[in-house]
Amino acid sequence: MNGAEAMLRTLTGSGVSMCFANPGTSEMHTVAALDQVPGMRGVLCLFEGTATGAADGYGRMADRPAAVLLHLGPGLANGLANLHNARRARTPLLAIIGDHASYHKRFDAPLESDIEALAGTVSGWVRRCARSADTGPDVAEAVAAAMAPPGQVATVILPADVSWSAGAEPAAAIPPRPRPPVPDEVIGAVAAVLRSGEPCVILLGGTGTRRPALEAASRVAQATGARLLAETFPARHERGAGRPPVDRLAYLAEMAAAQLDGTRHLILAGARAPASFFAYPEKPSSLVPDKCDVHVLAGPGEDIHRALAALADLVPSSTATGAASSPRQPERPALPDGDLTGHSAAAVIGALLPENAIVCDEANTSGLALPGATAGAPPHDWLTLTGGAIGQGLPLAAGAALACPERPVLALEADGSAMYTISALWTHAREQLDITTVIFSNRSYAILNMELERTGAPAAGQAGRSLLDLSRPGLDFTALAQGMGVPATRAETAAEFAAQLRRALAEPGPHLIEAAVPPFS
Ligand SMILES: Cc1ncc(C[n+]2csc(CCOP(=O)(O)OP(=O)(O)O)c2C)c(N)n1
Ligand SMILES: [Mg+2]
């Protein structure tokens, strides 16, 4: 057996069954091995940033890694931004980077580059396979590394000669390492803080925004009066009717400061201490209020759910049976009429969001009303832009749909961000994924118009403003989508948007709606 086949057999034996790929000559033996290993599904992506973003979406929803197959340093470089988002999401993800044959590297052929250096920026674990006999053990270790709590990008560099040489065999799966428990002393100390009667906020991050942890956190909040907040950009937030309602910390530092104002103790459960997204002249970078103590209940790799559950059992409660969590009541906005704006579009989405949907949110400024409008919609998962590198939403949706083929996926996508990885629509069509994409077409890098003022930059003239303008020429997203095999419509009123969204959600397969909205509406 050659190294490529042993690699794929080791992957399938380790629970990795999906490979998002954009291959080249150095990966041809891996491509050919797909026909020998039917348990591995290859999914072609037409740009590496789509492949990596899809692997992120898959890993967030499946809780096990997808593989992504990329072509030497330049292929990896094209995929880096979404690997960065995956790293920030702590998604388990296995990157396989094909390289020149070992003996070929000294000839410095055109695609030669420092793959290890590129991989190091996003990977928690990197290994170059030295011999075909090593492929099985190396890949088994890589999967275990990707799954090591809290989850990370693990990268295997596979030279072409290692992939084509015989003498390899698959290695057995390595059992995943469990999350270490939070020590009792830590839980006891946080319980004492919560009993102090001083204002406390519990900031949830990582798996702290998943249902079991949310329910335990809600019990703590009910028993103690502590407030719950979620990190600004959660990897996966399980929310909606029947689940404990938790607002996210705001993106804008002024709004986040208002949410945290008066907090005496900030308790971190899987979240980082909050910091402003960017620095602004004369503004603080830390969002921790003055005179507020920060306590780490659980780090992102620890057992956040059990720590919160143990805390709920320790803190006082007014009822003999202990505190119960407090679920969100079902509630949907009325279908709006009139102009199509970010706000009216959010109401339509809140009114029509299907049960068990997966929402991939890269709506940016057009999405400000979405959390409120969908808070009481049927239960759903909300996936956000964890690392701030735009161009994530359409690939993320592809991966989420492949991880959960029975669930509807809604990609809420700002126009500028959509264009980075627009070719993901071709993968939506080719794989016939049940994804409804809404493009918020405000023909602007709207947020940067706002940031221009907030950073204190001198008022921009025509030359500066033109770099933030997408109206010349206007992008025709229905034509772009149709050109890649995705049926598409354009909505200019709230009623048109509602009718089109209803139809798109009712029909299986991919659809796109271009929602014409003014900036900041
Ligand atoms: C990879 C990457 N490149 C550039 C940026 C800088 N950036 C932040 S927001 C933005 C424009 C966003 O425009 P759009 O997606 O249309 O959203 P809108 O602000 O209009 O709601 C850009 C270019 C970034 N965050 N990430
Ligand atoms: Mg825009």
Short mmCIF file of N, CA and C and ligand atoms in Angstrom, two decimals, residues 81 362-366 388-390 414-418 420 440 442 444-448 470, ligand 1:
data_model
loop_
_atom_site.label_atom_id
_atom_site.label_comp_id
_atom_site.label_asym_id
_atom_site.label_seq_id
_atom_site.Cartn_x
_atom_site.Cartn_y
_atom_site.Cartn_z
N ALA A 81 -6.59 32.47 5.72
CA ALA A 81 -7.50 33.35 6.46
C ALA A 81 -8.59 32.54 7.14
N GLU A 362 -22.47 36.07 8.66
CA GLU A 362 -21.45 37.04 8.25
C GLU A 362 -22.20 38.23 7.61
N ALA A 363 -23.27 38.66 8.30
CA ALA A 363 -24.11 39.74 7.79
C ALA A 363 -23.51 41.10 8.11
N ASN A 364 -22.57 41.13 9.01
CA ASN A 364 -21.86 42.37 9.39
C ASN A 364 -22.84 43.47 9.76
N THR A 365 -22.73 44.66 9.16
CA THR A 365 -23.57 45.78 9.63
C THR A 365 -25.06 45.56 9.34
N SER A 366 -25.38 44.72 8.38
CA SER A 366 -26.80 44.49 8.08
C SER A 366 -27.43 43.52 9.07
N GLY A 388 -12.51 37.30 12.67
CA GLY A 388 -12.56 38.61 12.02
C GLY A 388 -12.04 38.63 10.59
N ALA A 389 -11.63 37.49 10.06
CA ALA A 389 -11.12 37.46 8.67
C ALA A 389 -12.30 37.17 7.74
N ILE A 390 -12.74 38.20 7.02
CA ILE A 390 -13.99 38.05 6.27
C ILE A 390 -13.81 37.13 5.05
N ALA A 414 -22.86 39.43 4.12
CA ALA A 414 -22.69 40.78 3.60
C ALA A 414 -22.02 40.72 2.21
N ASP A 415 -22.34 41.71 1.37
CA ASP A 415 -21.91 41.62 -0.03
C ASP A 415 -20.39 41.63 -0.20
N GLY A 416 -19.72 42.53 0.51
CA GLY A 416 -18.27 42.60 0.37
C GLY A 416 -17.61 41.30 0.82
N SER A 417 -18.06 40.76 1.93
CA SER A 417 -17.49 39.51 2.45
C SER A 417 -17.78 38.34 1.52
N ALA A 418 -18.96 38.34 0.92
CA ALA A 418 -19.34 37.23 0.03
C ALA A 418 -18.35 37.10 -1.12
N TYR A 420 -15.18 37.45 -1.38
CA TYR A 420 -13.87 36.82 -1.15
C TYR A 420 -13.89 35.35 -1.56
N PHE A 440 -26.78 40.45 1.79
CA PHE A 440 -27.18 41.81 2.14
C PHE A 440 -26.39 42.76 1.25
N ASN A 442 -25.60 45.94 0.25
CA ASN A 442 -25.63 47.39 0.55
C ASN A 442 -24.61 48.15 -0.28
N SER A 444 -21.49 48.39 -0.33
CA SER A 444 -20.55 49.19 0.45
C SER A 444 -19.76 48.29 1.39
N TYR A 445 -18.54 48.71 1.71
CA TYR A 445 -17.85 48.22 2.89
C TYR A 445 -18.33 49.12 4.03
N ALA A 446 -19.60 48.95 4.40
CA ALA A 446 -20.24 49.94 5.27
C ALA A 446 -19.50 50.11 6.59
N ILE A 447 -19.07 49.01 7.18
CA ILE A 447 -18.46 49.12 8.51
C ILE A 447 -17.20 49.98 8.46
N LEU A 448 -16.51 49.93 7.32
CA LEU A 448 -15.26 50.70 7.25
C LEU A 448 -15.56 52.20 7.13
N LEU A 470 -18.79 49.81 -3.12
CA LEU A 470 -18.96 48.66 -4.02
C LEU A 470 -20.01 48.93 -5.09
C1 LIG B 1 -9.48 38.96 5.38
C2 LIG B 1 -9.93 40.35 5.68
N1 LIG B 1 -9.66 41.34 4.81
C3 LIG B 1 -10.07 42.59 5.06
C4 LIG B 1 -10.75 42.88 6.20
C5 LIG B 1 -11.14 44.32 6.53
N2 LIG B 1 -12.57 44.49 6.46
C6 LIG B 1 -13.34 44.46 7.56
S1 LIG B 1 -14.92 44.70 7.24
C7 LIG B 1 -14.63 44.90 5.59
C8 LIG B 1 -15.73 45.20 4.64
C9 LIG B 1 -17.02 44.56 5.01
O1 LIG B 1 -17.96 44.85 4.01
P1 LIG B 1 -19.23 43.94 3.86
O2 LIG B 1 -18.84 42.53 3.99
O3 LIG B 1 -19.97 44.36 2.66
O4 LIG B 1 -20.06 44.30 5.18
P2 LIG B 1 -20.76 45.67 5.56
O5 LIG B 1 -19.76 46.43 6.34
O6 LIG B 1 -21.16 46.37 4.30
O7 LIG B 1 -21.93 45.30 6.39
C10 LIG B 1 -13.28 44.75 5.31
C11 LIG B 1 -12.70 44.84 3.96
C12 LIG B 1 -11.02 41.82 7.09
N3 LIG B 1 -11.70 41.99 8.22
N4 LIG B 1 -10.62 40.58 6.78
#
